[in-house]
CSV table of C-alpha atoms in Angstrom, one decimal:
chain,number,residue,atom,x,y,z
V,937,MET,CA,10.3,-7.7,6.2
V,938,SER,CA,11.9,-5.9,9.1
V,939,GLU,CA,12.6,-9.2,10.9
V,940,ALA,CA,14.2,-10.7,7.9
V,941,LEU,CA,16.4,-7.6,7.4
V,942,HIS,CA,17.3,-7.6,11.1
V,943,ARG,CA,18.3,-11.2,10.9
V,944,LEU,CA,20.4,-10.6,7.7
V,945,GLU,CA,22.1,-7.5,9.3
V,946,HIS,CA,23.3,-9.7,12.2
V,947,ARG,CA,24.9,-12.1,9.7
V,948,GLY,CA,26.5,-9.3,7.7
V,949,ALA,CA,24.4,-10.2,4.7
V,950,VAL,CA,22.9,-6.7,4.0
V,951,ASP,CA,24.7,-4.8,1.2
V,952,ILE,CA,24.2,-1.1,0.9
V,953,VAL,CA,23.9,1.0,-2.2
V,954,ALA,CA,24.7,4.7,-1.3
V,955,VAL,CA,22.6,6.8,-3.7
V,956,PRO,CA,23.5,10.5,-3.9
V,957,ALA,CA,20.5,12.6,-2.8
V,958,ALA,CA,20.3,14.2,-6.3
V,959,ASP,CA,19.8,10.7,-7.9
V,960,LEU,CA,17.0,9.5,-5.6
V,961,ALA,CA,14.4,11.0,-8.0
V,962,ARG,CA,15.9,9.2,-11.0
V,963,ARG,CA,14.0,6.2,-12.4
V,964,ARG,CA,17.0,4.6,-14.2
V,965,LEU,CA,20.4,4.4,-12.5
V,966,LEU,CA,23.6,2.4,-12.9
V,967,ILE,CA,25.3,2.2,-9.5
V,968,SER,CA,27.5,-0.2,-7.4
V,969,THR,CA,26.9,-1.5,-3.9
V,970,ARG,CA,29.5,-1.1,-1.2
V,971,SER,CA,30.6,-4.7,-1.9
V,972,GLY,CA,31.1,-3.8,-5.6
V,973,GLU,CA,28.0,-5.5,-7.1
V,974,GLU,CA,26.9,-3.5,-10.1
V,975,LEU,CA,23.2,-2.7,-10.2
V,976,ALA,CA,21.0,-1.4,-13.0
V,977,ILE,CA,17.9,0.1,-11.4
V,978,ALA,CA,14.8,0.7,-13.5
V,979,LEU,CA,11.7,1.9,-11.8
V,980,PRO,CA,8.2,2.5,-13.0
V,981,ARG,CA,7.1,6.2,-13.3
V,982,THR,CA,5.1,5.9,-10.1
V,983,GLU,CA,8.0,4.6,-8.0
V,984,LYS,CA,10.9,6.5,-6.4
V,985,LEU,CA,14.0,5.5,-4.5
V,986,PHE,CA,14.2,6.6,-0.9
V,987,ASP,CA,16.5,6.1,2.1
V,988,GLY,CA,15.8,2.6,3.4
V,989,ALA,CA,14.3,1.2,0.2
V,990,VAL,CA,14.8,-2.5,-0.1
V,991,LEU,CA,15.9,-3.4,-3.6
V,992,LEU,CA,16.5,-7.1,-2.9
V,993,LEU,CA,15.4,-9.4,-0.1
V,994,GLU,CA,16.3,-13.0,-0.4
V,995,ARG,CA,16.8,-15.7,2.2
V,996,ASP,CA,20.5,-15.2,2.4
V,997,ARG,CA,21.1,-11.6,1.5
V,998,ALA,CA,19.5,-8.1,1.0
V,999,ILE,CA,20.4,-4.9,-0.8
V,1000,VAL,CA,19.2,-1.6,0.8
V,1001,VAL,CA,19.3,2.0,-0.4
V,1002,ARG,CA,21.0,4.6,1.8
V,1003,ALA,CA,20.8,8.3,0.8
V,1004,ALA,CA,24.4,9.4,0.5
V,1005,THR,CA,25.3,12.6,2.4
V,1006,GLU,CA,25.2,15.5,0.0
V,1007,ARG,CA,28.3,17.6,-0.3
V,1008,TRP,CA,28.3,21.3,-1.1
V,1009,LEU,CA,30.7,23.7,-2.6
V,1010,ARG,CA,30.6,26.9,-0.5
V,1011,LEU,CA,31.4,29.9,-2.7
V,1012,GLU,CA,31.9,33.3,-1.0
V,1013,PRO,CA,32.3,36.3,-3.3
V,1014,ARG,CA,34.4,39.2,-2.1
V,1015,SER,CA,32.3,42.0,-3.5
V,1016,ILE,CA,28.9,42.6,-5.1
V,1017,SER,CA,30.4,42.7,-8.6
V,1018,ASP,CA,32.1,39.3,-7.9
V,1019,ALA,CA,28.7,37.9,-6.7
V,1020,VAL,CA,27.1,39.1,-9.9
V,1021,GLU,CA,29.7,37.5,-12.1
V,1022,LEU,CA,29.6,34.3,-10.0
V,1023,GLY,CA,25.9,34.1,-10.2
V,1024,TYR,CA,26.0,34.6,-14.0
V,1025,GLN,CA,28.5,31.8,-14.4
V,1026,VAL,CA,26.8,29.4,-12.1
V,1027,GLY,CA,23.5,30.1,-13.8
V,1028,ASN,CA,24.9,29.4,-17.2
V,1029,LEU,CA,26.4,26.1,-15.9
V,1030,HIS,CA,23.0,25.1,-14.6
V,1031,TRP,CA,24.4,24.0,-11.2
V,1032,ARG,CA,21.9,23.2,-8.4
V,1033,VAL,CA,22.3,25.8,-5.8
V,1034,ARG,CA,21.2,27.1,-2.4
V,1035,PHE,CA,21.5,30.7,-1.4
V,1036,GLY,CA,22.8,31.2,2.1
V,1037,GLY,CA,23.0,34.9,2.9
V,1038,GLU,CA,26.2,36.2,1.3
V,1039,VAL,CA,27.4,32.8,0.1
V,1040,LEU,CA,26.3,30.5,-2.7
V,1041,LEU,CA,26.1,26.7,-2.0
V,1042,VAL,CA,26.5,24.5,-5.0
V,1043,ALA,CA,25.4,20.8,-4.8
V,1044,LEU,CA,28.3,18.6,-5.7
V,1045,GLU,CA,27.3,15.8,-8.1
V,1046,GLY,CA,30.9,15.0,-9.0
V,1047,ARG,CA,34.4,15.9,-8.0
V,1048,PRO,CA,34.9,19.4,-6.5
V,1049,GLU,CA,37.8,20.0,-8.9
V,1050,ASP,CA,35.5,19.6,-11.9
V,1051,TYR,CA,33.4,22.5,-10.5
V,1052,THR,CA,36.2,24.8,-9.4
V,1053,ALA,CA,37.9,24.4,-12.8
V,1054,ARG,CA,34.8,26.0,-14.4
V,1055,ILE,CA,35.2,29.2,-12.3
V,1056,GLU,CA,39.0,29.1,-11.9
V,1057,ASN,CA,39.3,32.7,-13.1
V,1058,LEU,CA,37.3,34.0,-10.1
V,1059,ILE,CA,39.1,31.7,-7.6
V,1060,ALA,CA,42.6,32.4,-8.9
V,1061,ALA,CA,42.0,36.2,-8.7
V,1062,ARG,CA,40.8,35.7,-5.1
V,1063,ARG,CA,37.4,37.1,-6.0
V,1064,VAL,CA,35.7,34.0,-4.7
V,1065,ALA,CA,36.7,31.8,-1.7
V,1066,VAL,CA,35.9,28.1,-1.9
V,1067,THR,CA,35.2,25.5,0.8
V,1068,VAL,CA,33.8,21.9,0.4
V,1069,LEU,CA,31.1,21.1,3.0
V,1070,ASP,CA,29.2,18.0,4.0
V,1071,GLU,CA,25.4,18.4,4.3
V,1072,GLU,CA,25.7,18.4,8.1
V,1073,ALA,CA,28.0,21.5,7.9
V,1074,VAL,CA,25.5,23.5,6.0
V,1075,ASP,CA,24.3,25.5,9.0
V,1076,SER,CA,20.8,26.7,8.2
V,1077,PRO,CA,18.0,25.4,6.0
V,1078,PRO,CA,18.0,27.0,2.6
V,1079,SER,CA,16.2,30.3,2.2
V,1080,HIS,CA,15.6,29.5,-1.4
V,1081,GLU,CA,16.7,26.5,-3.5
V,1082,ALA,CA,17.0,26.5,-7.3
V,1083,ALA,CA,17.3,23.6,-9.6
V,1084,PRO,CA,18.0,23.7,-13.3
V,1085,SER,CA,15.0,23.2,-15.4
V,1086,HIS,CA,17.1,21.2,-17.9
V,1087,SER,CA,20.7,20.3,-18.6
V,1088,HIS,CA,22.8,19.8,-21.6
V,1089,GLY,CA,26.4,19.3,-22.3
V,1090,ALA,CA,27.2,22.5,-24.0
V,1091,SER,CA,28.7,25.2,-22.0
V,1092,HIS,CA,27.2,28.7,-22.1
V,1093,ASP,CA,30.0,31.2,-22.3
V,1094,SER,CA,28.4,34.5,-23.3
V,1095,HIS,CA,25.4,34.1,-25.4
V,1096,PRO,CA,21.8,35.0,-24.7
V,1097,HIS,CA,19.4,32.1,-24.2
V,1098,HIS,CA,15.9,31.7,-22.9
V,1099,HIS,CA,14.4,28.9,-20.9
V,1100,ARG,CA,10.9,27.7,-20.8
V,1101,ASP,CA,9.3,25.2,-18.4
V,1102,HIS,CA,9.1,21.7,-19.8
């Protein structure tokens, strides 16, 4: 297989599908390759996508998965009370986060503007500073990573709710 891929690479016949890191665990995915070919990926429960996975290998072309660099929204609260409010809002939004000392890193699974709009009150009041980082710019490994146990479209403004493991 590696020889065939190598030969196709030299001919420019290997198309890449860049899959966001957060989507590598999904079994069903609609995505486009770099050349614009639309793919519908459906994997059995026992299979997972990974960086370098070969989705198609034919005599004249191949499609290979590349894990896309993950981008992060770096949120730096100005005070403890700002951190508490930021944590409350981010928790209610079920964003995937990493804790990095005095900053909160939010995994971007869409446009940064869509995220900052949800916490605009804290940003506009200069209670939270915002920076967008590529994965390489995230200095240290996470001390703790949290992922939402579930997601749903409704926003949680200020109502109590309880979660249970599924």
